XYZ file of C-alpha atoms in Angstrom:
80
model
C -17.331 -11.686 3.996
C -19.071 -8.771 5.674
C -19.221 -5.648 3.529
C -20.885 -2.402 4.537
C -21.589 0.740 2.499
C -18.424 2.491 3.666
C -16.205 -0.470 2.746
C -17.939 -0.767 -0.626
C -17.452 2.934 -1.384
C -13.792 2.738 -0.350
C -13.169 -0.294 -2.569
C -15.122 1.027 -5.540
C -13.115 4.231 -5.415
C -10.011 2.157 -6.060
C -11.383 0.368 -9.133
C -9.326 0.925 -12.267
C -5.648 1.717 -12.608
C -4.514 4.984 -11.109
C -3.163 7.337 -13.720
C -4.389 5.168 -16.607
C -8.152 4.723 -16.233
C -10.807 7.379 -15.759
C -13.271 4.779 -14.502
C -13.305 1.296 -13.052
C -15.829 -1.487 -12.631
C -17.194 -3.249 -9.583
C -18.342 -6.844 -10.001
C -20.627 -8.434 -7.416
C -20.502 -12.216 -7.301
C -23.046 -14.281 -5.377
C -24.449 -11.282 -3.502
C -28.233 -10.859 -3.447
C -29.549 -7.958 -5.523
C -31.135 -6.400 -2.428
C -27.717 -6.295 -0.721
C -26.079 -4.818 -3.844
C -28.779 -2.153 -4.049
C -28.317 -1.345 -0.369
C -24.526 -1.041 -0.737
C -24.784 1.264 -3.739
C -27.501 3.565 -2.416
C -26.707 3.761 1.294
C -25.371 6.963 2.742
C -21.972 6.694 4.315
C -21.153 8.228 7.675
C -19.161 11.426 7.893
C -15.538 10.606 8.488
C -13.622 12.850 10.826
C -9.907 12.705 11.296
C -8.601 12.243 14.792
C -5.145 13.593 14.206
C -3.415 13.774 17.562
C -1.433 16.900 18.268
C 1.119 17.128 21.006
C 3.891 19.478 21.996
C 6.427 17.046 20.548
C 4.564 16.899 17.242
C 4.367 20.685 16.975
C 8.056 21.129 17.809
C 9.064 18.570 15.186
C 6.822 20.256 12.632
C 8.334 23.658 13.392
C 11.820 22.186 13.076
C 11.011 20.618 9.696
C 9.461 23.808 8.359
C 12.252 26.045 9.641
C 14.624 24.362 7.192
C 12.278 24.883 4.240
C 13.316 26.940 1.213
C 9.871 28.473 0.715
C 6.228 27.998 1.705
C 5.632 25.184 -0.813
C 8.685 23.329 0.485
C 7.369 23.757 4.043
C 4.017 22.266 3.022
C 5.744 19.350 1.297
C 7.902 18.701 4.346
C 4.986 18.848 6.766
C 2.836 16.227 4.968
C -0.232 18.175 6.046
């Protein structure tokens, strides 16, 4: 299985049980030490969201927020 630094970091961030554990453990099986070292120490690329905006999206968002009780409700409704 191919595993790069970004995939490793994503998976290791999910180790442990959410809400129960403050840390988790990653176990490498049958992976050369040089590869493990590379995965752990490699920089990961900057991730940029490519969230598409369109007129339809903005109109739907305005409609959702117009029915909100207050600003927090608008934020919760918008999922942004």
